[in-house]
PDB file of C-alpha atoms in Angstrom:
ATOM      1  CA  UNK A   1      -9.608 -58.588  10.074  1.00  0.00           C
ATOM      2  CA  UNK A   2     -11.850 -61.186  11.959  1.00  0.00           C
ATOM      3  CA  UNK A   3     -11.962 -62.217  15.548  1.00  0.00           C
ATOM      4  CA  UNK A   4      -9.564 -65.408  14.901  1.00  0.00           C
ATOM      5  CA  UNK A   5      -7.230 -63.278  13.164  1.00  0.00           C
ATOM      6  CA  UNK A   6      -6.750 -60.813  15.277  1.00  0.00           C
ATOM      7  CA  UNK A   7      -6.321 -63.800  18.277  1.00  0.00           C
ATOM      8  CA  UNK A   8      -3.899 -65.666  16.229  1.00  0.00           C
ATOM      9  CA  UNK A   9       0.306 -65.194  17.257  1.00  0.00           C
ATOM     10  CA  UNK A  10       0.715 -64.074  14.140  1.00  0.00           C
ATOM     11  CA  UNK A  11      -0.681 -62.174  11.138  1.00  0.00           C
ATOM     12  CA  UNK A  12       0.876 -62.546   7.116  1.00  0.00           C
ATOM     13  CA  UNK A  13      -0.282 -59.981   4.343  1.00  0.00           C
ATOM     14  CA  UNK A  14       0.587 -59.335   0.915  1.00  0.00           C
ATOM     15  CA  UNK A  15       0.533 -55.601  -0.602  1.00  0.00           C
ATOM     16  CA  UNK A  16       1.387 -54.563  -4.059  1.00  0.00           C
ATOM     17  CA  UNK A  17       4.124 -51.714  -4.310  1.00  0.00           C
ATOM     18  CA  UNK A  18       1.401 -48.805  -4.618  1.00  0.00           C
ATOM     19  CA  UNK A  19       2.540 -46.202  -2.112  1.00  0.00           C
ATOM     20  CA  UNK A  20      -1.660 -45.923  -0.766  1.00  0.00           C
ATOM     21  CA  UNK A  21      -0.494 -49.728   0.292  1.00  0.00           C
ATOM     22  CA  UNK A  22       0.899 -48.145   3.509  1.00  0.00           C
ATOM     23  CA  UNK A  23      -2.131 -46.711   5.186  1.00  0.00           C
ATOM     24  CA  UNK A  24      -4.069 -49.753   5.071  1.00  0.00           C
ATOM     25  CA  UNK A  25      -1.001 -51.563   6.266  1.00  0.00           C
ATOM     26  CA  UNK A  26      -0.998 -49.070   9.685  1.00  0.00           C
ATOM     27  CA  UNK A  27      -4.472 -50.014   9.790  1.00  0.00           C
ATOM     28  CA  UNK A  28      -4.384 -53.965   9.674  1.00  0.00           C
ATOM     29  CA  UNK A  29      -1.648 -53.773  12.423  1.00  0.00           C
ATOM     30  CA  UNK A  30      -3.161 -51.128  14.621  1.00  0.00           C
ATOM     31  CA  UNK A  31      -6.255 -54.067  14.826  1.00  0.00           C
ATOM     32  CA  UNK A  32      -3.942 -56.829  15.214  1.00  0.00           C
ATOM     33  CA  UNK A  33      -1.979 -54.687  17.883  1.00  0.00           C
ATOM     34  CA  UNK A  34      -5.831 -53.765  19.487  1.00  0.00           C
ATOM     35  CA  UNK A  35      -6.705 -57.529  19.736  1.00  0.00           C
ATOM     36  CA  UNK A  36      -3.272 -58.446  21.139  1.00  0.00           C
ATOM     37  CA  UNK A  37      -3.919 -55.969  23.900  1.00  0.00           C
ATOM     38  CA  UNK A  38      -0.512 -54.088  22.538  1.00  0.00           C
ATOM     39  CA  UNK A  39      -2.208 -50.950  21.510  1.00  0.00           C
ATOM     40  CA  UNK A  40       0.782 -48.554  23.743  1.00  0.00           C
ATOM     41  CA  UNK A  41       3.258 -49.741  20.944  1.00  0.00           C
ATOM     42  CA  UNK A  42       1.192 -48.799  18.590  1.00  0.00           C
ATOM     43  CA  UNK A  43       2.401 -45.410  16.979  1.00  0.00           C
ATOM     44  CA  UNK A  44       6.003 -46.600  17.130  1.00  0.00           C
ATOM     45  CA  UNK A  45       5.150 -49.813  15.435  1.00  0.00           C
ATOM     46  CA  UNK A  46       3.281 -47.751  12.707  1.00  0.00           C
ATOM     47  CA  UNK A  47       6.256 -45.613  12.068  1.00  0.00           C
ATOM     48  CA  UNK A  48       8.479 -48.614  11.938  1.00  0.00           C
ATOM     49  CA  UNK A  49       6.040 -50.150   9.735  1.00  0.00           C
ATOM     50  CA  UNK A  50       5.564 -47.144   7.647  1.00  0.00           C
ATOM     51  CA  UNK A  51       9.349 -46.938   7.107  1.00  0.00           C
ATOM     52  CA  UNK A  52      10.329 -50.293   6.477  1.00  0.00           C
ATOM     53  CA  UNK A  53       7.083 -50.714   3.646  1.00  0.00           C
ATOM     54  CA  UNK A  54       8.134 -47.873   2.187  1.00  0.00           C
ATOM     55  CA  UNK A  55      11.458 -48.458   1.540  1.00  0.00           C
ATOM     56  CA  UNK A  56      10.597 -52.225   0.393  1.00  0.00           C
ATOM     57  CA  UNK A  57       7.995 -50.601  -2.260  1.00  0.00           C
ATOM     58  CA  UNK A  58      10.776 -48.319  -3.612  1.00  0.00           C
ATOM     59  CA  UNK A  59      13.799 -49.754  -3.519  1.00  0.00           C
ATOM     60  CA  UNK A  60      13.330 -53.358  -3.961  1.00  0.00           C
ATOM     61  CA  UNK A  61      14.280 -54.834  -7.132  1.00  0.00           C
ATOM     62  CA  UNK A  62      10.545 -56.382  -7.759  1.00  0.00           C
ATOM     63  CA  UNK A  63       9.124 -57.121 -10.887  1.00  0.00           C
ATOM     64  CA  UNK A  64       5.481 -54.876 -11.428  1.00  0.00           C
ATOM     65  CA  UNK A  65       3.019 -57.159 -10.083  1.00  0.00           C
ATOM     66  CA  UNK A  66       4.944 -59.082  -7.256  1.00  0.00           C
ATOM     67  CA  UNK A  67       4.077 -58.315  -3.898  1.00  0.00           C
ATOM     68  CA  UNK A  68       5.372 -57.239  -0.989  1.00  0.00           C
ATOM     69  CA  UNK A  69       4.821 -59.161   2.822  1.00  0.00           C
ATOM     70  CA  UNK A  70       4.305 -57.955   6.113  1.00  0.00           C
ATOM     71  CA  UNK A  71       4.291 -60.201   8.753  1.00  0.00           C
ATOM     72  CA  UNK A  72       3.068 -59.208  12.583  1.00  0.00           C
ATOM     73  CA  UNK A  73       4.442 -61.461  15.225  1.00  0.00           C
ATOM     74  CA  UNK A  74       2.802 -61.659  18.719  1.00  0.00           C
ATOM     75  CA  UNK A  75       6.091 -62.007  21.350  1.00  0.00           C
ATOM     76  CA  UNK A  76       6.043 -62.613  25.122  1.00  0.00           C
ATOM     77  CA  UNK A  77       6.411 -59.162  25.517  1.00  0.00           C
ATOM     78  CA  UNK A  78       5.402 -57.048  22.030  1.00  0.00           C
ATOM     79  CA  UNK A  79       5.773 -57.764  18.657  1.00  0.00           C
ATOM     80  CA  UNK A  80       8.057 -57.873  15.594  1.00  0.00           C
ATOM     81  CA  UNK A  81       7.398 -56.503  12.604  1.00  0.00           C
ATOM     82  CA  UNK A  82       8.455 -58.366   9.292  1.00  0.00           C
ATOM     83  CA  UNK A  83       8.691 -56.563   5.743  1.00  0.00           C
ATOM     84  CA  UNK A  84      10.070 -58.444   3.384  1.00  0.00           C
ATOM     85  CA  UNK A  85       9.993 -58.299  -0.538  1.00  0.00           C
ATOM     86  CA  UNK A  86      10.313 -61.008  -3.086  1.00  0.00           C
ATOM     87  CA  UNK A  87      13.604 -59.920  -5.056  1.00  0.00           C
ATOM     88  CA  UNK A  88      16.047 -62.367  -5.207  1.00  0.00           C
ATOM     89  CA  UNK A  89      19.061 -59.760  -4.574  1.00  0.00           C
ATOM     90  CA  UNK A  90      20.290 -58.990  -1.527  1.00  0.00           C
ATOM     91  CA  UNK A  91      20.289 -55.314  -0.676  1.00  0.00           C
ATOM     92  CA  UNK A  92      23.753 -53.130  -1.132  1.00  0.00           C
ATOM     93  CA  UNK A  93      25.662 -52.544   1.935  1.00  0.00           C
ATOM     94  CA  UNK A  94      27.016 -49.287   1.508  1.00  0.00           C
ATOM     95  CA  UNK A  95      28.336 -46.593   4.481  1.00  0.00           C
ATOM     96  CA  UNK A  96      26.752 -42.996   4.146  1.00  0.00           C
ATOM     97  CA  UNK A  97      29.094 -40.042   3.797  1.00  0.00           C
ATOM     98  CA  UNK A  98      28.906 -37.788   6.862  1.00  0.00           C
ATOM     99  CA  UNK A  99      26.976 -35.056   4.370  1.00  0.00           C
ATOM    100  CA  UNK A 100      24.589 -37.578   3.488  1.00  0.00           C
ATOM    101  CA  UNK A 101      20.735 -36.999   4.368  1.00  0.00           C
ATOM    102  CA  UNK A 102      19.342 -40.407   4.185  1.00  0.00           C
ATOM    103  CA  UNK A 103      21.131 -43.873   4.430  1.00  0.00           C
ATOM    104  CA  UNK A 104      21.524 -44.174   7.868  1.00  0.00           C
ATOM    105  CA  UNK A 105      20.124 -47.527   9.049  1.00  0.00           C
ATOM    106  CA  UNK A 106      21.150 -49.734  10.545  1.00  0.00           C
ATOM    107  CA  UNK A 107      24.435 -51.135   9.949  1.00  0.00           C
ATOM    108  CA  UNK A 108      24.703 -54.763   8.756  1.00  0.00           C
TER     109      UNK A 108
END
């Protein structure tokens, strides 16, 4: 990432669904966290990044090829973190079963 990048409010990238996506991913928002001077969010915002990437690479309904976007917005007071993947269906809402080990999100 260059100098003006890393200054700008906000930061767009495009990954393909390969899992290895996700490291470099951490990386390009650890330096756009570095040159926001945000770097104490910085492991929470890799987890969240890690998580949400993840999910969008294996659970989206995207045609092989299509990518997926991560956008890194500078805020008064941190940042938000944008994943978003380019299937035209909406996700299923669906409540987890109390014996369930994985579903729980957030609810809609």
């Amino acid at each position: 990432m260059t100098e003006a990048t890393r200054k700008r409010e906000e930061v767009v990238l495009r990954w393909s669904r390969h899992p290895g996506q996700v490291g470099k991913a951490r990386a390009e928002l650890r330096t756009a966290l570095a040159g926001w001077e945000l770097a104490t969010v910085t492991d929470t915002a890799s987890l969240l990044l890690s998580e949400l990437l993840t999910n969008a690479g294996q659970h989206a309904r995207v045609s092989p090829g299509r990518e997926i976007e991560t956008r890194f917005v500078r805020l008064p007071h941190g940042v938000r973190i944008e994943v978003h993947d380019a299937s035209p269906v909406l996700p299923v809402v669906r409540q987890p079963e109390p014996t369930d080990s994985a579903g729980r999100g957030w609810p809609s």
